[in-house]
Short mmCIF file of C-alpha atoms and ligand atoms in Angstrom, two decimals:
data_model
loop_
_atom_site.label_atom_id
_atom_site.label_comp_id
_atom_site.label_asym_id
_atom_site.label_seq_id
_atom_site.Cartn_x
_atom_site.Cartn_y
_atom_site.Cartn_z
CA UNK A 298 10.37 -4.37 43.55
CA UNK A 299 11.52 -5.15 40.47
CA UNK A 300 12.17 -9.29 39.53
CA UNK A 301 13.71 -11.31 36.82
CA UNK A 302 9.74 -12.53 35.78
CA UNK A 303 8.89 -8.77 35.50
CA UNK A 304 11.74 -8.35 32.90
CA UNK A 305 10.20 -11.62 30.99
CA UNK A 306 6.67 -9.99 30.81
CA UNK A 307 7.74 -6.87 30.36
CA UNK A 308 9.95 -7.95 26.99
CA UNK A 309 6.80 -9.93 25.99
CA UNK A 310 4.12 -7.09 26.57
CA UNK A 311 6.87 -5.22 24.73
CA UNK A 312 6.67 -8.13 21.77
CA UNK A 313 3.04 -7.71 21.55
CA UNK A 314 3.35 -3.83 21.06
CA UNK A 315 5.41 -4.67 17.93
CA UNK A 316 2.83 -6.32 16.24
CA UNK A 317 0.72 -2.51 16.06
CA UNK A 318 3.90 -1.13 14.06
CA UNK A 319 3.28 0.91 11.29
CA UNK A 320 -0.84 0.82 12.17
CA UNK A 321 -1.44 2.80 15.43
CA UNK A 322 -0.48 6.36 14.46
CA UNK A 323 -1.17 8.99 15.44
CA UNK A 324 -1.68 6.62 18.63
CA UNK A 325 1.55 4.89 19.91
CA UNK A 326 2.26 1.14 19.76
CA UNK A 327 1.29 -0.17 23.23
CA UNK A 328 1.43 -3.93 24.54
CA UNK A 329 0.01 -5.09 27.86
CA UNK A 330 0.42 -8.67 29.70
CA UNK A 331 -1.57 -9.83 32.73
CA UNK A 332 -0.36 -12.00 35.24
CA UNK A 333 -1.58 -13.85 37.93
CA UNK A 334 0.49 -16.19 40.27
CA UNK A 335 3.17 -15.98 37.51
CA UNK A 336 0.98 -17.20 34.93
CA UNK A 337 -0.57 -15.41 32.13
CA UNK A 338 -4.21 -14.82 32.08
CA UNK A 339 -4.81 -12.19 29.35
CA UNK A 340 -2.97 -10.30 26.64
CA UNK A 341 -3.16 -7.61 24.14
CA UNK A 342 -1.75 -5.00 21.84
CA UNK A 343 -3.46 -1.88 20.18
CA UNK A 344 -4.02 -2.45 16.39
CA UNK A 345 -5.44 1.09 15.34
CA UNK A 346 -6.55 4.34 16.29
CA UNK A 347 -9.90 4.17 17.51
CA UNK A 348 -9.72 0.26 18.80
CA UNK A 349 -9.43 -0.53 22.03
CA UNK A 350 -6.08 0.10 23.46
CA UNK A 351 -4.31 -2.93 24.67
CA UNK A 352 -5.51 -2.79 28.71
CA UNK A 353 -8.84 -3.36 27.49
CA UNK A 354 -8.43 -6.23 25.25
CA UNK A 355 -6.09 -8.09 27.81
CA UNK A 356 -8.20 -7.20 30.44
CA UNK A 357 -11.07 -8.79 28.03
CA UNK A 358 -8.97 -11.83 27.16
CA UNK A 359 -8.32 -12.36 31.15
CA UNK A 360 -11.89 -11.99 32.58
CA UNK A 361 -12.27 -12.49 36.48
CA UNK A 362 -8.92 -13.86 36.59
CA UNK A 363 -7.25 -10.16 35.97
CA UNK A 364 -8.27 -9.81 39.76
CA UNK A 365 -5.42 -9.58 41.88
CA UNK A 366 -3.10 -9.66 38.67
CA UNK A 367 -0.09 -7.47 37.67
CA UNK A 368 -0.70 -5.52 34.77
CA UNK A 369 2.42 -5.24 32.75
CA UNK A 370 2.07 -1.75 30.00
CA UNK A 371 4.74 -0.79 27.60
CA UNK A 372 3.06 2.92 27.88
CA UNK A 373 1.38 4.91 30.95
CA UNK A 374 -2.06 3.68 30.49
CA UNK A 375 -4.32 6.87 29.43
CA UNK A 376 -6.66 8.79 32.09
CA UNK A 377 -8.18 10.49 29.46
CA UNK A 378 -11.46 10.10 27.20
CA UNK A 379 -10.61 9.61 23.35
CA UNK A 380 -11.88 8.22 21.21
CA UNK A 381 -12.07 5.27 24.01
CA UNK A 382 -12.58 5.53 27.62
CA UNK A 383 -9.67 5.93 30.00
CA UNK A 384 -7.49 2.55 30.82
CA UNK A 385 -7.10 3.74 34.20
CA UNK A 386 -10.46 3.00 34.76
CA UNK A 387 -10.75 -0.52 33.31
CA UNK A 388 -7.58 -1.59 35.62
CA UNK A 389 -9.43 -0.38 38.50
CA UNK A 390 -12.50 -1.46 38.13
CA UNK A 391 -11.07 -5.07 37.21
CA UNK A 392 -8.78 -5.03 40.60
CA UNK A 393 -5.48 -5.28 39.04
CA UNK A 394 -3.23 -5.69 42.05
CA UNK A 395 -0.09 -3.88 40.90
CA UNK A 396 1.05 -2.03 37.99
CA UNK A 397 4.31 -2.00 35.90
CA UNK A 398 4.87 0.39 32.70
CA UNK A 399 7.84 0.64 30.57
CA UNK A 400 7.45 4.19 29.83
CA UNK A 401 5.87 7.29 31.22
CA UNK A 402 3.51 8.83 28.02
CA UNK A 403 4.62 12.22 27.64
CA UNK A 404 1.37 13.61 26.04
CA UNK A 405 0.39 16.32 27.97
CA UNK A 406 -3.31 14.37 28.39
CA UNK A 407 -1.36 11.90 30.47
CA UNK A 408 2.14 13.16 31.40
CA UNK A 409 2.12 10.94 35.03
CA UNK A 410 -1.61 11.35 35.65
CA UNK A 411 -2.33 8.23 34.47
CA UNK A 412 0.19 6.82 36.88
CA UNK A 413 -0.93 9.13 39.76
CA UNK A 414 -4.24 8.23 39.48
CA UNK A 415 -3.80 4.47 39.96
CA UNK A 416 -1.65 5.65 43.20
CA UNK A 417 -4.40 7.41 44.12
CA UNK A 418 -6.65 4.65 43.79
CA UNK A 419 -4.17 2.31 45.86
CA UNK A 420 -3.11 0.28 43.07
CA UNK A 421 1.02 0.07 42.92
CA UNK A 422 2.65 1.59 40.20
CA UNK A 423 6.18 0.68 38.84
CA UNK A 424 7.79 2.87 35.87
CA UNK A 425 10.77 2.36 33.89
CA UNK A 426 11.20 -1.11 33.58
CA UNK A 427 12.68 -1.68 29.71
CA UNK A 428 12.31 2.10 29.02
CA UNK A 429 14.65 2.35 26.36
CA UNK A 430 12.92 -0.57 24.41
CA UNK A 431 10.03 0.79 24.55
CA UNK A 432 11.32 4.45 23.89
CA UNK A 433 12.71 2.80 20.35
CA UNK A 434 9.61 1.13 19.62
CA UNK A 435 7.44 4.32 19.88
CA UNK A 436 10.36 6.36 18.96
CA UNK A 437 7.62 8.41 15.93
CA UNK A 438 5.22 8.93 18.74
CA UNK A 439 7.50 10.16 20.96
CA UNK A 440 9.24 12.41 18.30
CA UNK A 441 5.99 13.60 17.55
CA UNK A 442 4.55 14.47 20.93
CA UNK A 443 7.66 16.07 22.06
CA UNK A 444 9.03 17.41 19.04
CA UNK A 445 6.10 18.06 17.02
CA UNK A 446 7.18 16.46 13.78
CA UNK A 447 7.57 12.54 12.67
CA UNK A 448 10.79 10.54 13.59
CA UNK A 449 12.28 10.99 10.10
CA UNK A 450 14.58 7.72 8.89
CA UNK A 451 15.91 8.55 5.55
CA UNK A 452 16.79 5.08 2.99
CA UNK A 453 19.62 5.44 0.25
CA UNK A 454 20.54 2.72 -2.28
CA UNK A 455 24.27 2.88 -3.42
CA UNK A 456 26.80 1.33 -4.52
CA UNK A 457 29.86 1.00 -3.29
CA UNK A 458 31.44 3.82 -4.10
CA UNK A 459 28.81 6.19 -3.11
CA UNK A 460 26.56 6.31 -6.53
CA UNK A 461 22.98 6.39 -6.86
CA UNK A 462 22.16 6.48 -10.55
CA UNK A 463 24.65 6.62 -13.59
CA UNK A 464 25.46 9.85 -14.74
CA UNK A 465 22.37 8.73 -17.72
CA UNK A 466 19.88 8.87 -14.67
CA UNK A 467 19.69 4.86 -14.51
CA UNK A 468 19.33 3.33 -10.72
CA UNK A 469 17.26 0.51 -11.55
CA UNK A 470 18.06 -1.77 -9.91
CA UNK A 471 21.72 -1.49 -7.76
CA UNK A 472 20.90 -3.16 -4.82
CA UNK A 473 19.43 -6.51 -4.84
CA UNK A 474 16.06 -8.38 -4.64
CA UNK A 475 16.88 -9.10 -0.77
CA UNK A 476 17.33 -5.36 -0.40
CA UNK A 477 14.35 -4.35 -1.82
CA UNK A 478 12.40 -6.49 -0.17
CA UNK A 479 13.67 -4.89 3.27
CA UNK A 480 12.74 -1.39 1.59
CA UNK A 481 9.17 -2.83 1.52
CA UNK A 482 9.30 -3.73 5.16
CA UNK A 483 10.64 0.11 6.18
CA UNK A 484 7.93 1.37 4.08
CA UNK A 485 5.22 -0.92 5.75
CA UNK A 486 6.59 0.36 8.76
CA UNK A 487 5.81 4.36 7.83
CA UNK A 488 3.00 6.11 8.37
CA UNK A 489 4.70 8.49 5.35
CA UNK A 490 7.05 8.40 2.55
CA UNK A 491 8.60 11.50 1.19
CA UNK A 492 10.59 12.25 -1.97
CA UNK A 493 10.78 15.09 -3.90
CA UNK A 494 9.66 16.33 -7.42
CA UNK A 495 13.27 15.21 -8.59
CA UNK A 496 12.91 12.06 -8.07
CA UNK A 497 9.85 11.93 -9.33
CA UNK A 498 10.30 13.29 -12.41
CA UNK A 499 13.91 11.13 -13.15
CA UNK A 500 12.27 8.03 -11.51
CA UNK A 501 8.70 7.97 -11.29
CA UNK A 502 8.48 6.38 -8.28
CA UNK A 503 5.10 4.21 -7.01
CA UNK A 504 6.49 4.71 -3.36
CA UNK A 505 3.43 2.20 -2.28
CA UNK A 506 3.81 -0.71 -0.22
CA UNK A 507 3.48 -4.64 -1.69
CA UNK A 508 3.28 -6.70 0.85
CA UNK A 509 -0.12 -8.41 1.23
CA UNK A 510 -2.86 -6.66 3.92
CA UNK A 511 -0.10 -3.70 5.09
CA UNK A 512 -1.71 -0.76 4.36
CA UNK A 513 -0.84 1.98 1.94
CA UNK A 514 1.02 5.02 3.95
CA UNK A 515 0.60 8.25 2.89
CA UNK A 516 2.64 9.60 -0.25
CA UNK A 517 4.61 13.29 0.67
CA UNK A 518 6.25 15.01 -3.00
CA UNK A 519 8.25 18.24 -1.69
CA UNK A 520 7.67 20.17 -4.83
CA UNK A 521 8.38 24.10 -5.02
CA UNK A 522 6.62 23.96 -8.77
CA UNK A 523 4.16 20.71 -8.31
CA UNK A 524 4.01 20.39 -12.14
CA UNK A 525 3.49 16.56 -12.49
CA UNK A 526 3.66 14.72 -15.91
CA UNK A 527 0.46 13.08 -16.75
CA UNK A 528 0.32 9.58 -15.38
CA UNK A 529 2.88 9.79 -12.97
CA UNK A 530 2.56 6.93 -10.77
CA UNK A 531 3.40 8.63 -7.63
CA UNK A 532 -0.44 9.78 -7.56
CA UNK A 533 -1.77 6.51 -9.32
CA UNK A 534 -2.33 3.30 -6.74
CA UNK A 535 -3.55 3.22 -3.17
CA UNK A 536 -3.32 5.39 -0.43
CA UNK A 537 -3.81 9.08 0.13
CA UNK A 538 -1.16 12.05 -1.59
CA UNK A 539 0.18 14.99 -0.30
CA UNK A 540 1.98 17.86 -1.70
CA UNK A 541 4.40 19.92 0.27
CA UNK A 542 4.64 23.21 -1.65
CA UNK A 543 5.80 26.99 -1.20
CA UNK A 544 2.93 28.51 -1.77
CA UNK A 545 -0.69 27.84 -2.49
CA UNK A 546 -0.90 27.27 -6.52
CA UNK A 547 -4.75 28.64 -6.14
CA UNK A 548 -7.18 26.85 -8.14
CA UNK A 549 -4.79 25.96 -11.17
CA UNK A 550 -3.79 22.83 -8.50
CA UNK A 551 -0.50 23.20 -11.64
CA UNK A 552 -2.44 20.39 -13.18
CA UNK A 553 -2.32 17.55 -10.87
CA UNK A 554 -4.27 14.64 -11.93
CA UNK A 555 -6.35 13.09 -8.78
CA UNK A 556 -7.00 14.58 -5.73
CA UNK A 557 -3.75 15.11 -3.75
CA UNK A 558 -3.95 17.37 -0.60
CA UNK A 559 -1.97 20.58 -1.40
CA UNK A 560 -0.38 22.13 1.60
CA UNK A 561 1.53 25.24 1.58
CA UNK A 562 4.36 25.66 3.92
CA UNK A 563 5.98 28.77 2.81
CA UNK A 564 10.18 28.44 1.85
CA UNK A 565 12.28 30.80 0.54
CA UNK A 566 12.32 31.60 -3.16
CA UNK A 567 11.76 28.25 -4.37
CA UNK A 568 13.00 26.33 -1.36
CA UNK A 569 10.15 24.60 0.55
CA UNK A 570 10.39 25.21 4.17
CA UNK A 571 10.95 21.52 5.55
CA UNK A 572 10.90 22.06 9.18
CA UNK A 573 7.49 23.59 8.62
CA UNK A 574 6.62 20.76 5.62
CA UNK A 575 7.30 18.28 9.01
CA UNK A 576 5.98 20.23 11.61
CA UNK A 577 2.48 19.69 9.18
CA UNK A 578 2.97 16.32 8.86
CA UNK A 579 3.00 15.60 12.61
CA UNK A 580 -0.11 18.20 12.52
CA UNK A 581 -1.45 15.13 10.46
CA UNK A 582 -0.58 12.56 12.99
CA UNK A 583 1.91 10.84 10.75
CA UNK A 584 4.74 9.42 13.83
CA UNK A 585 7.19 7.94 11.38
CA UNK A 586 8.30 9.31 8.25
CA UNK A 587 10.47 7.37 5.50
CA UNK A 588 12.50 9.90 2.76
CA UNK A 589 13.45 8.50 -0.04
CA UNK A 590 14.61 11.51 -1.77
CA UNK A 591 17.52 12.46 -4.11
CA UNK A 592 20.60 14.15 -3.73
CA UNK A 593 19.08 17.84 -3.48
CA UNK A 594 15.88 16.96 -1.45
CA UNK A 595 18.72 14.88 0.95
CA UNK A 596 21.12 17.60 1.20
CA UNK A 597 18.62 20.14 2.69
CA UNK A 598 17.70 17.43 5.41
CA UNK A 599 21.19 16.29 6.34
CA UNK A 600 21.91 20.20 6.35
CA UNK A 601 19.09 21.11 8.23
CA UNK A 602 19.79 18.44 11.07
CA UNK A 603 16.47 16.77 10.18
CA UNK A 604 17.35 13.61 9.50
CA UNK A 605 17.28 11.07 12.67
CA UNK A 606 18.29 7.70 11.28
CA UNK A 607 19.70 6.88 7.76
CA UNK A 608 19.21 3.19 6.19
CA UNK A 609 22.13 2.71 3.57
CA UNK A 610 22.07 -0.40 1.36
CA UNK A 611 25.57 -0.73 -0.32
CA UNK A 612 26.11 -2.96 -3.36
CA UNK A 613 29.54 -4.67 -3.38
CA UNK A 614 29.13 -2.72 -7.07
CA UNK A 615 31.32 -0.03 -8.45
CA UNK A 616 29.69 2.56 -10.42
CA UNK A 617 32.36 5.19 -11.47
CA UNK A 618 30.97 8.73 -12.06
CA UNK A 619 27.19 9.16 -11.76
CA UNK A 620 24.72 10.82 -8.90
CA UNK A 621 25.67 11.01 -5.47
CA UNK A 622 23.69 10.59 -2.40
CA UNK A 623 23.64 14.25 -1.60
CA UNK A 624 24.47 17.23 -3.13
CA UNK A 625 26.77 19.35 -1.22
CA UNK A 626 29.99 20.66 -0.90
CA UNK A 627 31.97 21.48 3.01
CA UNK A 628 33.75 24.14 2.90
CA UNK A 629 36.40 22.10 5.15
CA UNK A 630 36.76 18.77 6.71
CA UNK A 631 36.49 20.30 9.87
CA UNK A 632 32.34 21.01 8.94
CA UNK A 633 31.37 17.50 8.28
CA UNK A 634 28.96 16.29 11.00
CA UNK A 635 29.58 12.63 12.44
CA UNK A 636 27.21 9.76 12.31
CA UNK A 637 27.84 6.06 13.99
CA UNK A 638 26.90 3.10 12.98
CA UNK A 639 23.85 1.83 14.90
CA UNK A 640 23.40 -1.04 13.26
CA UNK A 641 25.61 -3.17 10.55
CA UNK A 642 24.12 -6.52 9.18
CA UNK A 643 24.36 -7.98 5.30
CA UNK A 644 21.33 -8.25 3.43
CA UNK A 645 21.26 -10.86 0.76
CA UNK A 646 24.59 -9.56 -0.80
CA UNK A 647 24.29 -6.27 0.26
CA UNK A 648 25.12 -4.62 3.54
CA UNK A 649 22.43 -2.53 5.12
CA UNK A 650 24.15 0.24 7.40
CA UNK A 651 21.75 2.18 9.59
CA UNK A 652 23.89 5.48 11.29
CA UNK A 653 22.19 7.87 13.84
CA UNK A 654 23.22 11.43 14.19
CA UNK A 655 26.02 12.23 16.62
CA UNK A 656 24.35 14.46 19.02
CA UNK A 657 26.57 14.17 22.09
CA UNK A 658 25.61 16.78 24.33
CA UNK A 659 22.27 16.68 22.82
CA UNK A 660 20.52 13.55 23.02
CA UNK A 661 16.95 13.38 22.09
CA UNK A 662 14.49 14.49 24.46
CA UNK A 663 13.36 11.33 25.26
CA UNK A 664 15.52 8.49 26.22
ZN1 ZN B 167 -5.70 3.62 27.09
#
């Protein structure tokens, strides 16, 4: 049975998870919380791929006293060998009394086993407790697994009247300090950013993260003709690139400094095929994906359904004519798809709207 204290652990196991965001891929975030006689005797929360997952360090940090404790996951715990040994085993060899997980994992290593083998060993198992928080925390993961390509969240900069640039090409800066510094924190949060050779050619974009010990996530150009200027800082700084292209330039590499990865996707004429371009970045192990992208490169996702989340931060600025957020044109009202509002906050003096797709009828495979 399910009790108030679960709820408390649970949301604190969940807490823990949080802290892995933006590190663990291609694993999943995962807290866990021991408890014994409703006090805590061990916690933990996987950092990276390859680390111990978080049963292991809690049932490190606990010692003796995880015997006879609940075990509080925010994910099935694994039954499978990895890169580390299964979790399954560690709970039952340290004589957790009961379990309690968020979320079943629906990689098809686990998929329930996990769960069924702790039944099997006679340790309870409850599942679903907080399963849509933890469903939003691993939301990449799951998109991933299930879906085969990255959660895709796609950030715009406007003003208020829609405009992204001047008609001259000049965006820099519309939104404010405050705002930028929250673009920092998405990126941290991405395993990838994505733009496309528009943007990189009007901008010049560094697309790296500045935020002291975060990691540098991987740099995606969509680029039908990857043709980059010389010194373009997209493949200067940190952090691994990759090129999304049509087809394979051969050994020409269409003179790109450095040593990006070139994959070839295929596309139409010069269109890049961007279900496949994703379906290769999951292939990678890349969970969550962060476009920032022009107004062509943006059109094709919106059109193409891809897009899961947007992140808009509006200026209280009017900018007249100049370049909208995406390029397209309905041929009636009656075509435009409908977003809502998820979320709706101010940030410094901008507002940050985050919409998710209307899919009623459809809803994601997972929640
Ligand atoms: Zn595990």
């Amino acid at each position: 049975m399910i009790t108030a204290a679960d709820g408390a652990f649970m949301a604190r196991a969940l807490q823990l998870a949080g802290r892995g965001r933006g590190t663990t891929a291609p694993n999943p975030c995962v807290g866990c919380v021991l408890v014994r006689d409703g006090e805590v005797v061990g916690e933990g929360y996987h950092v990276r791929a390859g680390e111990p997952h978080a049963e292991r360090l809690a049932l490190a940090a606990a010692g003796a006293s995880a015997r006879g404790a609940t075990a509080y996951v925010t994910l099935e715990p694994c039954c499978h060998t990895g890169r580390t040994p299964p979790c399954t085993d560690a709970l039952r060899a340290a004589s957790v009394a009961r379990v309690v997980v968020a979320l079943q994992d629906p990689d098809p290593r686990v998929a329930g086993q996990g769960i069924a083998s702790l039944e099997a060993a006679g340790i309870p198992v409850e599942v679903g407790l907080m399963a849509a928080e933890a469903a939003r925390l691993n939301q990449g993961f799951l998109s991933r697994v299930t879906r085969g390509r990255p959660f895709v969240k796609a950030k715009v900069g406007l003003s208020v009247d829609g405009r992204t640039a001047l008609p001259s090409g000049e965006s820099q800066w519309i939104t404010s300090p405050a705002a930028r510094a929250d673009v920092q924190r998405l990126r941290a949060a991405a395993d990838a950013i994505l733009t496309g050779m528009g943007t990189v050619r009007h901008d010049d974009p560094r697309l790296t993260v500045r935020a002291v010990r975060a990691r540098s996530p991987l740099r995606v150009v969509v680029a039908s003709d990857p043709v980059f200027t010389p010194g373009a800082r997209i493949l200067q700084g940190p952090g691994r690139v990759l090129i999304l292209t049509v087809a394979d330039p051969g050994s020409s590499k269409g003179g790109v400094a450095g040593d990006p990865e070139i994959v070839a996707v295929g596309g139409s004429g010069r269109r890049v095929d961007l279900t496949a371009g994703l379906r290769a970045l999951g292939a990678r192990g890349i969970n969550d994906l962060l476009v920032e992208a022009g107004p062509t490169l943006l059109a094709s996702l919106l059109q193409e359904g891809l897009v899961d989340e947007l992140v808009l931060y509006m200026a209280p600025r009017f900018l007249g004519n100049g370049r909208p957020v995406a390029d397209f044109t309905l041929p009636a009202l009656a075509e435009a798809r409908d977003w809502h509002y998820s979320d709706v906050r101010r940030v410094g003096p901008d507002l940050r709207l985050t919409l998710a797709p209307d899919r009623s009828g459809t809803p994601p495979g997972w929640l």
